[in-house]
PDB file of C-alpha atoms in Angstrom:
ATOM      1  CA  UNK A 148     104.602  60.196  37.541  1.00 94.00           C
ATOM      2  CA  UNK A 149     101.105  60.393  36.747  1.00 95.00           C
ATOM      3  CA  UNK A 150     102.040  59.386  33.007  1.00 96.00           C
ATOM      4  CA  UNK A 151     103.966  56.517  34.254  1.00 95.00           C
ATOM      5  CA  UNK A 152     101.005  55.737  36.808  1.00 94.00           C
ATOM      6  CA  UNK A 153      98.492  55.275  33.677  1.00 92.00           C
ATOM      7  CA  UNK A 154     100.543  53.308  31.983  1.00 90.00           C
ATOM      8  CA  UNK A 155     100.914  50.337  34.885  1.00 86.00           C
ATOM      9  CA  UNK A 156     104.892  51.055  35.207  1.00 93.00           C
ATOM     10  CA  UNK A 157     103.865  51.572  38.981  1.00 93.00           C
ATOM     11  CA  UNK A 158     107.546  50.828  40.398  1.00 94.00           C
ATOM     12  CA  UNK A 159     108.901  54.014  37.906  1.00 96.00           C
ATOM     13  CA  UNK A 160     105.921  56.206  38.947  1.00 96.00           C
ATOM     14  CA  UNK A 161     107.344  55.674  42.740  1.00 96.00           C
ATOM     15  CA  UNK A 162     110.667  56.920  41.530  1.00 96.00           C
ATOM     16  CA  UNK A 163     109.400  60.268  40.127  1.00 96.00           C
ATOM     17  CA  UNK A 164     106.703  60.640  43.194  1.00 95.00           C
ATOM     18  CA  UNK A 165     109.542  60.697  45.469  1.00 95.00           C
ATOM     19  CA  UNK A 166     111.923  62.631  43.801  1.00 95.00           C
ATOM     20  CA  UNK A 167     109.207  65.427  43.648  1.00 94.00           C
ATOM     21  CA  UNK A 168     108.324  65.117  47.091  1.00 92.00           C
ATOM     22  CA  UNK A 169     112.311  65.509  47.657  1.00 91.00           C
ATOM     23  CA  UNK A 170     112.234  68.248  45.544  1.00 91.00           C
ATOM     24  CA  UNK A 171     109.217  70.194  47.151  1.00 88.00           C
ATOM     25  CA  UNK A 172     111.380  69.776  50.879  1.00 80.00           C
ATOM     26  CA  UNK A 173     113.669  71.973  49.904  1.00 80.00           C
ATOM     27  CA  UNK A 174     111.575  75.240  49.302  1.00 79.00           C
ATOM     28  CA  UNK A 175     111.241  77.884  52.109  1.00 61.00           C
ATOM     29  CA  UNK A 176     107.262  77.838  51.000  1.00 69.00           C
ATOM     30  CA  UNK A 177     104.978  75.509  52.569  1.00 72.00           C
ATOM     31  CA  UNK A 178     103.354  73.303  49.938  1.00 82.00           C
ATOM     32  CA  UNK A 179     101.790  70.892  52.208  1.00 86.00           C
ATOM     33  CA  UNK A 180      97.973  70.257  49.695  1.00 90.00           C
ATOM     34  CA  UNK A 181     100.774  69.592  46.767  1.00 91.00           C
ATOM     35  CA  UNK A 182     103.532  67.363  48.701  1.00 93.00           C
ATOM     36  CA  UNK A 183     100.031  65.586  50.746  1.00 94.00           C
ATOM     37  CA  UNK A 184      98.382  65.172  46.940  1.00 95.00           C
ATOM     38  CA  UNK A 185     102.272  63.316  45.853  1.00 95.00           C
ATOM     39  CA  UNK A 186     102.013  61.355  49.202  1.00 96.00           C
ATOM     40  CA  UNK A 187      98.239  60.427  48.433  1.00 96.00           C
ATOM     41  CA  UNK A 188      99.711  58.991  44.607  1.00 96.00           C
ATOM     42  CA  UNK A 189     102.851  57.318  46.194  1.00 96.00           C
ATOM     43  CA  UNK A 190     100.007  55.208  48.164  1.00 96.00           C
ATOM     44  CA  UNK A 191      98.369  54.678  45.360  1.00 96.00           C
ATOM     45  CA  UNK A 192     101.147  53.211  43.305  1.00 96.00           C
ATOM     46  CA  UNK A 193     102.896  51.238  46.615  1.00 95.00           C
ATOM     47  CA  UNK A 194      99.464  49.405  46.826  1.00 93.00           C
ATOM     48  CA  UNK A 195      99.514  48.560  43.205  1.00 90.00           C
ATOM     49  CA  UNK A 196     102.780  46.401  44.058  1.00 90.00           C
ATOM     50  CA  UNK A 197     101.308  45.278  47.056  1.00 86.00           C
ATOM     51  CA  UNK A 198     104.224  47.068  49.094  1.00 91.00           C
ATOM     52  CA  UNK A 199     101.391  47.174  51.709  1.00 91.00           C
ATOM     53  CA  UNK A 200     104.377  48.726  54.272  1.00 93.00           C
ATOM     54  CA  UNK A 201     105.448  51.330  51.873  1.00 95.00           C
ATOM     55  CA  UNK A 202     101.322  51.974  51.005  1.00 95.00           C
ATOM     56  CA  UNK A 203     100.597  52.477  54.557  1.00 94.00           C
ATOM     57  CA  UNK A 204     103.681  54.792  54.994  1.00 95.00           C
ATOM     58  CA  UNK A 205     102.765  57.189  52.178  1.00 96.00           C
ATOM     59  CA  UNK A 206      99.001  57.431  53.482  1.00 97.00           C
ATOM     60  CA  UNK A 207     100.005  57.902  57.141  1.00 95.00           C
ATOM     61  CA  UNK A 208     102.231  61.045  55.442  1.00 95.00           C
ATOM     62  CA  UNK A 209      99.933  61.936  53.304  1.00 96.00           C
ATOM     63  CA  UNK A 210      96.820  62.377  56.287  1.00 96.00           C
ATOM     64  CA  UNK A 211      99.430  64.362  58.732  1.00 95.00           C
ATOM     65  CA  UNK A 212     100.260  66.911  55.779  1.00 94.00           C
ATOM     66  CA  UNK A 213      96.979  67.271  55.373  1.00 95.00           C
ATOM     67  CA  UNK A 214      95.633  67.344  58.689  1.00 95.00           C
ATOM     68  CA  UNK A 215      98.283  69.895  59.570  1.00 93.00           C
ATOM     69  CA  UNK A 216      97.429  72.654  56.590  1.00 92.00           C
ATOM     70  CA  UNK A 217      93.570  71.790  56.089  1.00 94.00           C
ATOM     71  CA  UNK A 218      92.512  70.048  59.339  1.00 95.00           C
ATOM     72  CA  UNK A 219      91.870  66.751  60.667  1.00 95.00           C
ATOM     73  CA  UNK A 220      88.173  66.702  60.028  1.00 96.00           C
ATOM     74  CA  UNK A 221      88.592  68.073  55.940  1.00 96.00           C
ATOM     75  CA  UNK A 222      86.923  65.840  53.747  1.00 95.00           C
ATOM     76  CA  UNK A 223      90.507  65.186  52.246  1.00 95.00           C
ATOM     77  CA  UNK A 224      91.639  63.697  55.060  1.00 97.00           C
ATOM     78  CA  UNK A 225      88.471  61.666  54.866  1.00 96.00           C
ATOM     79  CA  UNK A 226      88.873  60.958  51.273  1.00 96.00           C
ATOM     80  CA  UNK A 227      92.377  59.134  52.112  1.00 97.00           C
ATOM     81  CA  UNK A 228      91.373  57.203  55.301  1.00 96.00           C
ATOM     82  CA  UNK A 229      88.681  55.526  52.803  1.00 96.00           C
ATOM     83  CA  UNK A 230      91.582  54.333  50.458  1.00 95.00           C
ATOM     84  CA  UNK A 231      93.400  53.027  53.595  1.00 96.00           C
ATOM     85  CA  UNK A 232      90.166  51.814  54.749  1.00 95.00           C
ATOM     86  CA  UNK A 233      90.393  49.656  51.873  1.00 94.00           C
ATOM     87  CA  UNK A 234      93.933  49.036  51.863  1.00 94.00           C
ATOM     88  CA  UNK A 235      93.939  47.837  55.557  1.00 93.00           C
ATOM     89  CA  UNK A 236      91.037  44.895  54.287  1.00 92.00           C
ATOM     90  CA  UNK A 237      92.463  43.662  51.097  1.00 87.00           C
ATOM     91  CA  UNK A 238      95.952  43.444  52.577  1.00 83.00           C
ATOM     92  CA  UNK A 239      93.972  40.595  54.945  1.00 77.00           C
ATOM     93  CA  UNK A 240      96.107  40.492  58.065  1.00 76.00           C
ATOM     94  CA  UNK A 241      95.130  39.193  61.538  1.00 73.00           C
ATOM     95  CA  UNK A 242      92.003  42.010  62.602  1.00 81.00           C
ATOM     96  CA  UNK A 243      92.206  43.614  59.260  1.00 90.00           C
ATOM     97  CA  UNK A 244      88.000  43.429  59.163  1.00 92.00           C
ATOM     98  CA  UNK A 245      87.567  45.631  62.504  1.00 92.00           C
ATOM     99  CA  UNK A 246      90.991  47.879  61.793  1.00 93.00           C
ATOM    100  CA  UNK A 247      89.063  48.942  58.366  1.00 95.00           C
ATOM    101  CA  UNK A 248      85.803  49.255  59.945  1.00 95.00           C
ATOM    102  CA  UNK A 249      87.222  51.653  62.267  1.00 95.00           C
ATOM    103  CA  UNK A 250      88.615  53.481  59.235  1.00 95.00           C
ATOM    104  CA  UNK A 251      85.051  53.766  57.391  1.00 96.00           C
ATOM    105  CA  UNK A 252      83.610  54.750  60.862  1.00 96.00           C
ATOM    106  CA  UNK A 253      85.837  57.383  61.055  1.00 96.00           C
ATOM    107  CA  UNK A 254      85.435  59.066  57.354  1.00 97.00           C
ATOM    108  CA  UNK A 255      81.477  59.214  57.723  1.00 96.00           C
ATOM    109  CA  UNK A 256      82.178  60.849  61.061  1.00 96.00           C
ATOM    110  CA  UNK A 257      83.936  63.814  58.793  1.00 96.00           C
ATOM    111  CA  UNK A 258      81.596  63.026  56.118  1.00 95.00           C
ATOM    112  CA  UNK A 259      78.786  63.480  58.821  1.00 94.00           C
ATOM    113  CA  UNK A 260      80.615  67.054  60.084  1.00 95.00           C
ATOM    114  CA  UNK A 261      81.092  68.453  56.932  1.00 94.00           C
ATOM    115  CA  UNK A 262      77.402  67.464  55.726  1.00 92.00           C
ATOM    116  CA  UNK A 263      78.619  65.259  53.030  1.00 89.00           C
ATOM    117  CA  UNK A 264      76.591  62.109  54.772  1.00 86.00           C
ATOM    118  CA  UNK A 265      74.385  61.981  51.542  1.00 87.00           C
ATOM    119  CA  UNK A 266      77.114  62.598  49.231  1.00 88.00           C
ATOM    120  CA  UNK A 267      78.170  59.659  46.383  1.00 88.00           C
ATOM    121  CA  UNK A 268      81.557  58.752  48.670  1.00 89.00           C
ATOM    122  CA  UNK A 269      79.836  57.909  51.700  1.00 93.00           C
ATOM    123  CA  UNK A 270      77.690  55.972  49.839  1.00 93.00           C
ATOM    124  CA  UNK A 271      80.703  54.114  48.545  1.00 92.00           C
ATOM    125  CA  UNK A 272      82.073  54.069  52.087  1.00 95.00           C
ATOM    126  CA  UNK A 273      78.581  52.410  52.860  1.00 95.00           C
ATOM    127  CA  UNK A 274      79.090  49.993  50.043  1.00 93.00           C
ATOM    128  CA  UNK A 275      82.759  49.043  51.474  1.00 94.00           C
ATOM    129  CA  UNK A 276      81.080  48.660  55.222  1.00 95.00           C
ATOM    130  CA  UNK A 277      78.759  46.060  53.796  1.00 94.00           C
ATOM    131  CA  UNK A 278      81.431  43.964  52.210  1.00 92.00           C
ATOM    132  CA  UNK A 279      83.067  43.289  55.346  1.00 94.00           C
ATOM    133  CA  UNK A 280      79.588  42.603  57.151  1.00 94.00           C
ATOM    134  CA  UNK A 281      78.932  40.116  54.359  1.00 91.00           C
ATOM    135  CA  UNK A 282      82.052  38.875  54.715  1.00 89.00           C
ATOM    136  CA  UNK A 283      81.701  37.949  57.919  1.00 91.00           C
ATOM    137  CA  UNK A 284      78.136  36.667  58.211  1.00 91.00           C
ATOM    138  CA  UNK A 285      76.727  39.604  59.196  1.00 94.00           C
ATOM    139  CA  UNK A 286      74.523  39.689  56.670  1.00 94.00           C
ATOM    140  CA  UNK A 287      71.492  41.834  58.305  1.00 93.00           C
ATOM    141  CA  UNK A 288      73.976  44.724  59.001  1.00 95.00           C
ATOM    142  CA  UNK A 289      75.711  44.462  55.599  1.00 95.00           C
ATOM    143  CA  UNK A 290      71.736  44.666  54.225  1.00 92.00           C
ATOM    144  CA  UNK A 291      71.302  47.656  56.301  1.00 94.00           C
ATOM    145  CA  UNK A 292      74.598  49.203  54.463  1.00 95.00           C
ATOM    146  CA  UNK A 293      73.485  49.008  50.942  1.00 95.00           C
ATOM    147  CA  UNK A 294      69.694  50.179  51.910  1.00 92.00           C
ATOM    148  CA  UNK A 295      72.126  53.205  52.601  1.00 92.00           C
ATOM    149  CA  UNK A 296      73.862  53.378  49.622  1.00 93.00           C
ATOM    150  CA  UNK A 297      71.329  52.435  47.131  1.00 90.00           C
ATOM    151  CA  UNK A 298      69.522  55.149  48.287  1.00 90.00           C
ATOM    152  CA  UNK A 299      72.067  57.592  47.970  1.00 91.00           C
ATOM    153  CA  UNK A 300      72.871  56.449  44.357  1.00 90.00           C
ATOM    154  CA  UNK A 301      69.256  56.419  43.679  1.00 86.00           C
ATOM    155  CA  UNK A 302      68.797  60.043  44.255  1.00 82.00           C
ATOM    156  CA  UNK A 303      71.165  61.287  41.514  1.00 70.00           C
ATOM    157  CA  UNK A 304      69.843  59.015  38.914  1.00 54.00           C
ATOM    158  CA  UNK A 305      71.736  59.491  35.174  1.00 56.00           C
ATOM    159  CA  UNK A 306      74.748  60.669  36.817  1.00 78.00           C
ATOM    160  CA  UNK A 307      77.394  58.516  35.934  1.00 82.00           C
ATOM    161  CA  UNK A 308      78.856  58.181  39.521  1.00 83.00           C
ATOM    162  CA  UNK A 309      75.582  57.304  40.783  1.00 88.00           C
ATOM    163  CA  UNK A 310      74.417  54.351  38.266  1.00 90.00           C
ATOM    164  CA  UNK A 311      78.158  52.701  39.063  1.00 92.00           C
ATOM    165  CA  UNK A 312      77.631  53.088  42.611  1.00 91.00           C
ATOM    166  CA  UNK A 313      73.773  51.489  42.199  1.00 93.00           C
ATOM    167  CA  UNK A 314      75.529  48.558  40.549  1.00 94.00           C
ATOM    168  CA  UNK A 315      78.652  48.047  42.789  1.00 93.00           C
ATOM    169  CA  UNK A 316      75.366  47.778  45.535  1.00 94.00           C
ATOM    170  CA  UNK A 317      73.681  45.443  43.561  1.00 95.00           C
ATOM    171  CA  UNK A 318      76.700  43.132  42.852  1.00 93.00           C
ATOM    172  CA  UNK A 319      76.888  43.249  47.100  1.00 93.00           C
ATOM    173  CA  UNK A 320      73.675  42.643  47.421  1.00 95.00           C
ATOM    174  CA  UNK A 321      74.337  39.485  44.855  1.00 96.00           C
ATOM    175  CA  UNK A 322      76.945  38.403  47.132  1.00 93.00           C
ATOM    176  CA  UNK A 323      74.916  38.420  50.265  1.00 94.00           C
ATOM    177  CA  UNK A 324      72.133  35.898  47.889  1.00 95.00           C
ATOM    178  CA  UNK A 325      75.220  33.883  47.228  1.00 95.00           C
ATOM    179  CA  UNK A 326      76.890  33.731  50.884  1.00 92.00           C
ATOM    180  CA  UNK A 327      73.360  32.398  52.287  1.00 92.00           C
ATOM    181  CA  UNK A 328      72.958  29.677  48.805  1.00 94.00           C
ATOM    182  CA  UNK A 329      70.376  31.569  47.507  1.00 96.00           C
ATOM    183  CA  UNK A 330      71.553  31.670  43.971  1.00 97.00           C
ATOM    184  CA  UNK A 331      68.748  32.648  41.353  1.00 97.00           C
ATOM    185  CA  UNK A 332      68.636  35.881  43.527  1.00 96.00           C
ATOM    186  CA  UNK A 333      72.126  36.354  43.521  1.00 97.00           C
ATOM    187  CA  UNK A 334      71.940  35.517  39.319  1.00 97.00           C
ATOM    188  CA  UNK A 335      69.699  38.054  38.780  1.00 97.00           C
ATOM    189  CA  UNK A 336      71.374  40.715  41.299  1.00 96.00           C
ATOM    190  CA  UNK A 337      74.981  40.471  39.309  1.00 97.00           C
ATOM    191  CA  UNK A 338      73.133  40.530  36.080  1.00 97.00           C
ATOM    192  CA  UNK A 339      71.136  43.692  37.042  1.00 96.00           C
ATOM    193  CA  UNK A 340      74.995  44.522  37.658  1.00 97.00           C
ATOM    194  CA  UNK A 341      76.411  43.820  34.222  1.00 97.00           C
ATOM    195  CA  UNK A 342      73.451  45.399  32.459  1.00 97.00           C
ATOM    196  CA  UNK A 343      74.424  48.614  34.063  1.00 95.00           C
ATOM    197  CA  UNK A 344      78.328  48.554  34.082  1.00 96.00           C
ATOM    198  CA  UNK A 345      77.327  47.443  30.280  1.00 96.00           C
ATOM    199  CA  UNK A 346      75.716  50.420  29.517  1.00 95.00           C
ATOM    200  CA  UNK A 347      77.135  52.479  31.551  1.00 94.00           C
ATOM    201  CA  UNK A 348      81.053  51.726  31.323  1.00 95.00           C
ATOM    202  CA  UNK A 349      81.192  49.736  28.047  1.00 95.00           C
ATOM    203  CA  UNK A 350      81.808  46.357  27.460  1.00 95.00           C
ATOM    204  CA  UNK A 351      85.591  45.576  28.154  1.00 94.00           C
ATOM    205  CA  UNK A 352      85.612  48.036  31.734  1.00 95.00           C
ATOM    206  CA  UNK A 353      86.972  46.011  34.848  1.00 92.00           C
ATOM    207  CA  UNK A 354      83.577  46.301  36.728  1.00 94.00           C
ATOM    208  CA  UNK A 355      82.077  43.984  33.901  1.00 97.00           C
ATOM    209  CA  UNK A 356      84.941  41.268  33.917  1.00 95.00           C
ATOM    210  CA  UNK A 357      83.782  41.185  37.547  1.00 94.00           C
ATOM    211  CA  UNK A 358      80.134  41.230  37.252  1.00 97.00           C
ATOM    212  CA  UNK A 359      80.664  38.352  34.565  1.00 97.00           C
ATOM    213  CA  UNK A 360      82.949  36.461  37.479  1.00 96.00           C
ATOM    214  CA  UNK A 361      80.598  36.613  39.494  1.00 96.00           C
ATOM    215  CA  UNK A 362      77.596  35.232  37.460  1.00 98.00           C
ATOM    216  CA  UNK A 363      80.060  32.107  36.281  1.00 97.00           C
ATOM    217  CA  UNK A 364      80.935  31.235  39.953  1.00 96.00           C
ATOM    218  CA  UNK A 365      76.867  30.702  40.976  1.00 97.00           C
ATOM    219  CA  UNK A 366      76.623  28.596  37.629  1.00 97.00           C
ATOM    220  CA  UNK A 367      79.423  26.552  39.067  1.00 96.00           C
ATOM    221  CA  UNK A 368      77.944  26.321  42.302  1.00 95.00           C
ATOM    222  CA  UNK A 369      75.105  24.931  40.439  1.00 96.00           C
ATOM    223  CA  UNK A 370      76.736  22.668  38.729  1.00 95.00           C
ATOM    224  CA  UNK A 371      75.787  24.565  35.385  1.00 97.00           C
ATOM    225  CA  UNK A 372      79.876  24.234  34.246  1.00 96.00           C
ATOM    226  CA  UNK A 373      79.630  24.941  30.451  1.00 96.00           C
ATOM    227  CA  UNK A 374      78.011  28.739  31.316  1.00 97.00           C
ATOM    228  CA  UNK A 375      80.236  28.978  34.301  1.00 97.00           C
ATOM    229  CA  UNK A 376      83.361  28.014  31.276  1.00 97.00           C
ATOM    230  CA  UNK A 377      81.960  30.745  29.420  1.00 97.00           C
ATOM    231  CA  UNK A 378      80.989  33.656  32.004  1.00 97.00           C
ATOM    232  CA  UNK A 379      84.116  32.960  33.767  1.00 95.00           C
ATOM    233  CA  UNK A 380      86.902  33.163  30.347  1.00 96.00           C
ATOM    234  CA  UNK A 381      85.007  36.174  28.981  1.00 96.00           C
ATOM    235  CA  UNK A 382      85.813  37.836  32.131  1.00 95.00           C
ATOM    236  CA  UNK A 383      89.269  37.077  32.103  1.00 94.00           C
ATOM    237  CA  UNK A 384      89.737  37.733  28.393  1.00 94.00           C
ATOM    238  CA  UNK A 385      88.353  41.407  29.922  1.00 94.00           C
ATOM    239  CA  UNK A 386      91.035  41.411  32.406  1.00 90.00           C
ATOM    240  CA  UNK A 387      93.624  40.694  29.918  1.00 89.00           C
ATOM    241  CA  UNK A 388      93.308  43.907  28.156  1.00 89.00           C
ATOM    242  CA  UNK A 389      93.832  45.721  31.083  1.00 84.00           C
ATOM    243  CA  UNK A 390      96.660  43.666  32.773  1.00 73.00           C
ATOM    244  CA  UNK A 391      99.740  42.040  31.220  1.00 65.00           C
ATOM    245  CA  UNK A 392     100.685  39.529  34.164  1.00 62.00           C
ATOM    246  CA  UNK A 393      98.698  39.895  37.849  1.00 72.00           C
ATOM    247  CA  UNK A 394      97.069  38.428  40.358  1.00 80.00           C
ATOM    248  CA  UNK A 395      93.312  39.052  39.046  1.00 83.00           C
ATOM    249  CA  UNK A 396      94.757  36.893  35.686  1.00 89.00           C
ATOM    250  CA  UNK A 397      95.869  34.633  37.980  1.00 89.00           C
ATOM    251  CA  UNK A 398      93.079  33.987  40.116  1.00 89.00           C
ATOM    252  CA  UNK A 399      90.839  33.958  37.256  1.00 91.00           C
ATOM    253  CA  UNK A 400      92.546  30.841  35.369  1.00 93.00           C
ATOM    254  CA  UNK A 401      93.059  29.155  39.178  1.00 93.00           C
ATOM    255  CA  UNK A 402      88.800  29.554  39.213  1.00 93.00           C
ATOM    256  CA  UNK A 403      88.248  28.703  35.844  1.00 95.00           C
ATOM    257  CA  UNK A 404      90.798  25.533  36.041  1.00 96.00           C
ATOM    258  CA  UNK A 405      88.678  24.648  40.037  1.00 94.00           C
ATOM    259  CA  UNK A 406      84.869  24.325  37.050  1.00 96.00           C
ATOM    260  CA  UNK A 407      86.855  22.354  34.909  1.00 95.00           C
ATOM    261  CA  UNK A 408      88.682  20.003  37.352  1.00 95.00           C
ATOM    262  CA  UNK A 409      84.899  19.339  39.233  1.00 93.00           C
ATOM    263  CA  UNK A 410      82.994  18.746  35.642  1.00 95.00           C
ATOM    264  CA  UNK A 411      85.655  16.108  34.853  1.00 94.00           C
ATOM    265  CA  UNK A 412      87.787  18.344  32.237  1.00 95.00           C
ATOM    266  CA  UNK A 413      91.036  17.486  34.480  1.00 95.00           C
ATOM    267  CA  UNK A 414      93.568  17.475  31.706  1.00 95.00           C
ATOM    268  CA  UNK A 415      92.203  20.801  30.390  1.00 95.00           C
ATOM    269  CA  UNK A 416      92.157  22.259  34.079  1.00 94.00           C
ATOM    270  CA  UNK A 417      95.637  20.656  34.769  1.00 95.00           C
ATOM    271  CA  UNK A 418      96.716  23.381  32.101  1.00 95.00           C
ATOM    272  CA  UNK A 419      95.250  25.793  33.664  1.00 94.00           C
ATOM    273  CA  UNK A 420      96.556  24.965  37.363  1.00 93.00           C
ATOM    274  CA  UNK A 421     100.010  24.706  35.876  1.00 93.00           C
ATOM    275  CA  UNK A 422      99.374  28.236  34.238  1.00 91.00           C
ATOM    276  CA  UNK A 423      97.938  29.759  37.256  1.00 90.00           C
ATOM    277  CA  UNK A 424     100.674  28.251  39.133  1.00 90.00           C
ATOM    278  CA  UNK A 425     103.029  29.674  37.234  1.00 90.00           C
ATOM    279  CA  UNK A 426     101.961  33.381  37.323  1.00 88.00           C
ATOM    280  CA  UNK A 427     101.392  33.592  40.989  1.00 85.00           C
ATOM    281  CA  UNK A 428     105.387  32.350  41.447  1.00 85.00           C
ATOM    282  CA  UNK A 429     106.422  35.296  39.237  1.00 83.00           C
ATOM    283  CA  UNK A 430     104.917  38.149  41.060  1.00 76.00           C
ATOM    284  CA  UNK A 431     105.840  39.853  43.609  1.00 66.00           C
ATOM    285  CA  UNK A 432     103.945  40.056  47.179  1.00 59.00           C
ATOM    286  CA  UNK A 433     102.959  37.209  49.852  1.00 52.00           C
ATOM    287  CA  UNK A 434     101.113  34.731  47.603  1.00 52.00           C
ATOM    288  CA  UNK A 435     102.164  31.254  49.244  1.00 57.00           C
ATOM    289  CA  UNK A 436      98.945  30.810  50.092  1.00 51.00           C
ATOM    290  CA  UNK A 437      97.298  31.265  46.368  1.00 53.00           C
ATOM    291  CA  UNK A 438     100.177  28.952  45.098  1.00 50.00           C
ATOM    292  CA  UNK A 439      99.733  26.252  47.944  1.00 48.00           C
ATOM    293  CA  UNK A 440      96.327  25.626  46.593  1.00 53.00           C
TER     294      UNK A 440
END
């Protein structure tokens, strides 16, 4: 399963996740951290094919097994209510913003107990809480969040973990400069970003496609199209290494079809539409919206 996990073949790494789980139910012995770990993986890989249902299922199994052998305050249980913190957000439905902030609320709280409050994951729970204050204009409180986590990250300084974590903060921190128009500061925020994921990661790791996303769309909004062209396809030329067919792939040509269409390119970004189009038909998962536009 884990094999199969690795290798992107997420509806086959289901199959053999619940067959062990299956398996595990019929032993007299309680193996609730094993059968909880397969329930935490099955969440993993439901989410990967946006079976948001089937996701949520897995997690909710995964927490009570968990809950029930360790206790409902282990930092395992708060471990998984930060990946369904994050699932409940990205899956965008109607309250999704306060249903996830309750979710990060509630992992500091056992981060908090079991004196983990300055440990690298709340940090990254910090990191998460600030998205969705930036994402809804609160941009003082999402401020507040990162001060948190940049911190945090800043105190274990050439860990690996920790210079990630500094530039996940910084690319938030670029987003806030971008949310309010101020885009030199949010330019030199997400390249701080890609410097470090550079370095850090290499040059063809996922965080860099995103940091190099990122720095393309303020050149767009500033009209700069030709570096927003090339920040933009080296990011999804990134992307393409890691995924045959998604909906990253496909939301990158949509955004780099959107610069050519407004700098008067509209037979090149026709392509591109048509391409975009295209991909978002053949996947699977509510995307009528993405193909509407």
């Amino acid at each position: 399963g884990d094999s199969l996990f690795q290798l992107k073949d997420y509806p086959a790494s289901v199959a053999v996740f619940q067959e062990a789980v299956e398996m595990f139910s019929h032993f007299s012995q309680s193996y609730g951290e094993s059968v909880a770990t397969l329930y935490y993986k099955l969440g993993l890989a439901c989410s990967k094919m946006n079976a948001y249902e089937e996701a949520f299922a897995s997690f909710r199994q995964c927490i009570r097994v968990f809950s029930e052998d360790l206790g409902p305050d282990h930092l395992r249980v708060g471990d998984v209510m930060y990946d369904v913190g994050k699932l409940v957000y990205s899956h965008g439905e109607h309250g999704s913003a306060e249903k996830s902030m309750e979710c990060f609320k509630e992992v500091m709280r056992i981060y908090s107990l079991n004196k983990h409050q300055n440990h690298v994951r709340a940090a990254d729970v910090s990191v998460q809480m600030a998205t969705i204050h930036t994402d809804l204009g609160e941009y003082d409180e999402a401020r507040d969040a990162l001060k948190k986590a940049l911190k945090i990250y800043e105190g274990g300084i050439g860990e690996k973990t920790s210079l990630v974590g500094k530039g996940l903060t910084l690319q938030q921190i670029g987003r806030i400069h971008y949310a309010k128009n101020e885009f030199d500061q949010a330019l030199t925020s997400f390249k701080d970003a890609l410097q470090i994921f550079q370095d850090t990661l290499g040059e063809k790791d996922m965080n860099v496609s995103l940091a190099l996303s990122n720095i393309g769309i303020v050149h767009a909004r500033k009209s700069e199209h030709e570096k927003a062209v090339e920040m933009c396809t080296k990011a999804l030329k990134i992307r393409k290494l890691h995924f045959d067919d998604d909906q990253d792939i496909a939301d990158s040509l949509f955004n780099i079809a959107n610069i050519l269409d407004d700098w008067g390119r509209k037979d090149e970004a026709l392509i591109l539409f048509e391409k975009a189009l295209k991909l978002y038909k053949s996947l699977p998962g509510d995307l009528e919206i993405s193909q509407a536009n």
